[in-house]
CSV table of C-alpha atoms in Angstrom, one decimal:
chain,number,residue,atom,x,y,z
A,1,MET,CA,12.9,5.1,-10.8
A,2,GLY,CA,16.3,6.1,-9.5
A,3,ARG,CA,14.9,8.8,-7.2
A,4,LEU,CA,12.4,6.4,-5.8
A,5,SER,CA,15.0,3.8,-5.1
A,6,ALA,CA,17.3,6.4,-3.5
A,7,ALA,CA,14.4,7.7,-1.3
A,8,LEU,CA,13.5,4.1,-0.2
A,9,ASP,CA,17.2,3.5,0.6
A,10,ARG,CA,17.2,6.7,2.8
A,11,LEU,CA,14.0,5.6,4.5
A,12,HIS,CA,15.4,2.1,5.1
A,13,SER,CA,18.5,3.7,6.6
A,14,ARG,CA,16.5,5.9,8.9
A,15,VAL,CA,14.3,3.0,10.0
A,16,HIS,CA,17.3,0.9,10.9
A,17,GLY,CA,18.4,3.7,13.2
A,18,VAL,CA,15.3,3.4,15.4
A,19,ARG,CA,16.4,1.1,18.3
A,20,ALA,CA,12.8,0.2,19.2
A,21,LEU,CA,12.3,-1.2,15.7
A,22,GLY,CA,15.4,-3.3,16.1
A,23,TYR,CA,13.9,-4.9,19.2
A,24,PHE,CA,10.6,-5.3,17.5
A,25,THR,CA,12.4,-7.1,14.6
A,26,TRP,CA,13.8,-9.6,17.1
A,27,PHE,CA,10.4,-10.1,18.7
A,28,VAL,CA,8.9,-10.9,15.2
A,29,ARG,CA,11.8,-13.3,14.4
A,30,ILE,CA,11.3,-15.2,17.6
A,31,LEU,CA,7.5,-15.3,17.3
A,32,LEU,CA,7.7,-16.6,13.7
A,33,ALA,CA,10.3,-19.2,14.7
A,34,LEU,CA,8.1,-20.4,17.5
A,35,GLY,CA,5.3,-20.7,15.1
A,36,PHE,CA,7.2,-23.1,12.9
A,37,LEU,CA,9.3,-25.1,15.3
A,38,PRO,CA,6.6,-27.4,16.9
A,39,SER,CA,4.7,-28.1,13.7
A,40,GLY,CA,7.9,-28.6,11.7
A,41,TYR,CA,9.2,-31.0,14.4
A,42,ARG,CA,6.0,-33.1,14.3
A,43,LYS,CA,6.4,-33.5,10.5
A,44,ILE,CA,10.1,-34.4,10.8
A,45,VAL,CA,9.4,-37.2,13.3
A,46,ASP,CA,6.5,-38.3,11.0
A,47,GLU,CA,3.7,-37.6,13.5
A,48,PRO,CA,0.3,-36.5,12.3
A,49,PHE,CA,-0.3,-32.8,12.5
A,50,THR,CA,-3.9,-33.1,13.6
A,51,VAL,CA,-5.6,-35.8,15.6
A,52,ALA,CA,-9.1,-34.4,16.1
A,53,GLU,CA,-11.4,-36.1,13.6
A,54,SER,CA,-14.0,-33.5,14.5
A,55,LEU,CA,-12.1,-31.0,12.3
A,56,GLY,CA,-13.8,-32.5,9.2
A,57,GLU,CA,-12.1,-31.6,5.9
A,58,ILE,CA,-9.1,-30.1,7.7
A,59,TYR,CA,-8.4,-33.4,9.3
A,60,VAL,CA,-8.9,-35.2,6.0
A,61,MET,CA,-6.4,-32.9,4.3
A,62,PHE,CA,-3.7,-33.2,7.0
A,63,THR,CA,-4.2,-36.9,7.3
A,64,ALA,CA,-3.8,-37.3,3.5
A,65,LEU,CA,-0.7,-35.2,3.6
A,66,HIS,CA,0.8,-37.3,6.4
A,67,GLN,CA,-0.2,-40.7,5.1
A,68,ASP,CA,-0.1,-40.3,1.3
A,69,PHE,CA,2.8,-37.9,0.5
A,70,GLY,CA,5.7,-39.7,2.2
A,71,ALA,CA,8.9,-37.8,2.1
A,72,LEU,CA,7.1,-34.5,1.1
A,73,TYR,CA,5.6,-34.4,4.6
A,74,VAL,CA,9.0,-34.7,6.2
A,75,PHE,CA,10.5,-32.2,3.7
A,76,ILE,CA,7.9,-29.6,4.6
A,77,GLY,CA,8.9,-30.1,8.3
A,78,LEU,CA,12.6,-29.7,7.5
A,79,CYS,CA,11.9,-26.5,5.6
A,80,GLN,CA,9.8,-25.1,8.5
A,81,VAL,CA,12.4,-25.9,11.1
A,82,GLY,CA,15.2,-24.7,8.8
A,83,ALA,CA,13.4,-21.4,8.2
A,84,ALA,CA,12.8,-21.0,12.0
A,85,LEU,CA,16.4,-21.6,12.9
A,86,LEU,CA,17.7,-19.3,10.1
A,87,LEU,CA,15.5,-16.5,11.5
A,88,LEU,CA,17.2,-16.8,14.9
A,89,VAL,CA,20.7,-16.2,13.6
A,90,PRO,CA,21.4,-12.6,12.7
A,91,ARG,CA,23.7,-13.4,9.7
A,92,THR,CA,21.1,-15.8,8.2
A,93,ALA,CA,17.9,-14.0,9.2
A,94,ALA,CA,17.2,-12.5,5.7
A,95,LEU,CA,17.6,-16.0,4.2
A,96,GLY,CA,15.3,-17.3,6.9
A,97,ALA,CA,12.6,-14.8,6.0
A,98,ALA,CA,13.0,-15.6,2.3
A,99,VAL,CA,12.5,-19.3,3.0
A,100,TYR,CA,9.7,-18.6,5.5
A,101,LEU,CA,7.7,-16.4,3.0
A,102,PRO,CA,6.6,-19.1,0.5
A,103,ILE,CA,5.8,-21.6,3.2
A,104,ILE,CA,3.6,-19.2,5.2
A,105,THR,CA,2.0,-18.0,1.9
A,106,GLY,CA,0.9,-21.6,1.2
A,107,ILE,CA,-0.4,-22.0,4.7
A,108,VAL,CA,-2.4,-18.8,4.4
A,109,VAL,CA,-4.0,-20.0,1.2
A,110,ILE,CA,-4.9,-23.3,2.9
A,111,THR,CA,-6.4,-21.7,6.0
A,112,VAL,CA,-8.4,-19.2,4.0
A,113,SER,CA,-9.6,-21.8,1.5
A,114,LEU,CA,-10.7,-24.3,4.0
A,115,ASP,CA,-13.0,-23.8,6.9
A,116,PHE,CA,-10.5,-23.0,9.7
A,117,GLY,CA,-12.8,-20.6,11.4
A,118,VAL,CA,-11.8,-17.0,11.9
A,119,GLY,CA,-8.8,-17.2,14.2
A,120,THR,CA,-6.5,-19.4,12.2
A,121,PRO,CA,-6.6,-17.4,9.0
A,122,VAL,CA,-6.0,-14.2,11.1
A,123,VAL,CA,-3.0,-15.7,12.8
A,124,THR,CA,-1.5,-17.1,9.6
A,125,SER,CA,-2.1,-13.8,7.8
A,126,LEU,CA,-0.3,-12.0,10.6
A,127,MET,CA,2.6,-14.5,10.3
A,128,LEU,CA,2.7,-13.6,6.5
A,129,VAL,CA,2.8,-9.9,7.3
A,130,GLY,CA,5.6,-10.6,9.8
A,131,ALA,CA,7.6,-12.4,7.1
A,132,VAL,CA,7.1,-9.5,4.7
A,133,TYR,CA,8.2,-7.1,7.4
A,134,LEU,CA,11.4,-9.1,8.0
A,135,ILE,CA,12.2,-9.0,4.3
A,136,CYS,CA,11.7,-5.3,4.3
A,137,TRP,CA,13.9,-4.9,7.4
A,138,ASP,CA,16.7,-6.8,5.6
A,139,TRP,CA,16.1,-5.2,2.2
A,140,HIS,CA,19.7,-4.2,2.0
A,141,ARG,CA,20.6,-7.9,2.0
A,142,VAL,CA,17.7,-9.0,-0.2
A,143,ARG,CA,18.0,-6.4,-2.9
A,144,PRO,CA,21.3,-7.5,-4.4
A,145,ILE,CA,19.9,-11.0,-5.0
A,146,LEU,CA,17.2,-9.4,-7.2
A,147,GLY,CA,19.9,-7.8,-9.4
A,148,PRO,CA,21.7,-4.5,-9.5
A,149,PRO,CA,19.6,-1.3,-9.9
A,150,ARG,CA,19.2,0.0,-13.5
A,151,LEU,CA,21.3,3.0,-14.3
A,152,ALA,CA,20.2,6.0,-16.4
A,153,THR,CA,21.8,6.1,-19.9
A,154,ALA,CA,23.8,9.1,-21.0
A,155,GLY,CA,21.1,10.0,-23.6
A,156,GLY,CA,18.5,10.4,-20.8
A,157,GLY,CA,16.7,7.2,-21.6
A,158,ASP,CA,15.1,4.9,-19.1
A,159,GLY,CA,18.3,2.8,-18.7
A,160,ALA,CA,16.8,-0.3,-20.2
A,161,GLY,CA,20.1,-1.4,-21.7
A,162,ALA,CA,22.5,-0.2,-19.0
A,163,ARG,CA,23.3,-2.4,-16.1
A,164,GLY,CA,25.7,-1.5,-13.2
């Protein structure tokens, strides 16, 4: 496992050296932030997310979320706007991606589970891929949160008992 980790670290280092990918990363951060700012704002100011009753069960779900869940609706909006703003600050971009990931995962599940047509699940799935990309881009910042890598033991074991 140590060799794999070292190889991934080298790959990550090389990828970070590609200037075009740095620009692409900023492009993804901005697009993802733009995806959450308007919808999060509507929730913060307690406006309904959808107004077209012709949307059927989608309208019913969003109306119930708005009318019946009180502070949760506003909290979701605060999380969306918070994640978007964190993505736009280089020092907090990794945290923004980590906050963004579970929110967009839930949105993907909703858009795939309900009849949102073809376009919406594709867009939300691409947003999910973007969030995963950003976590990979900032892996050097995310990895320490998950714990230090396991070290090999002197006896050649798997390092299950040794922590660095």
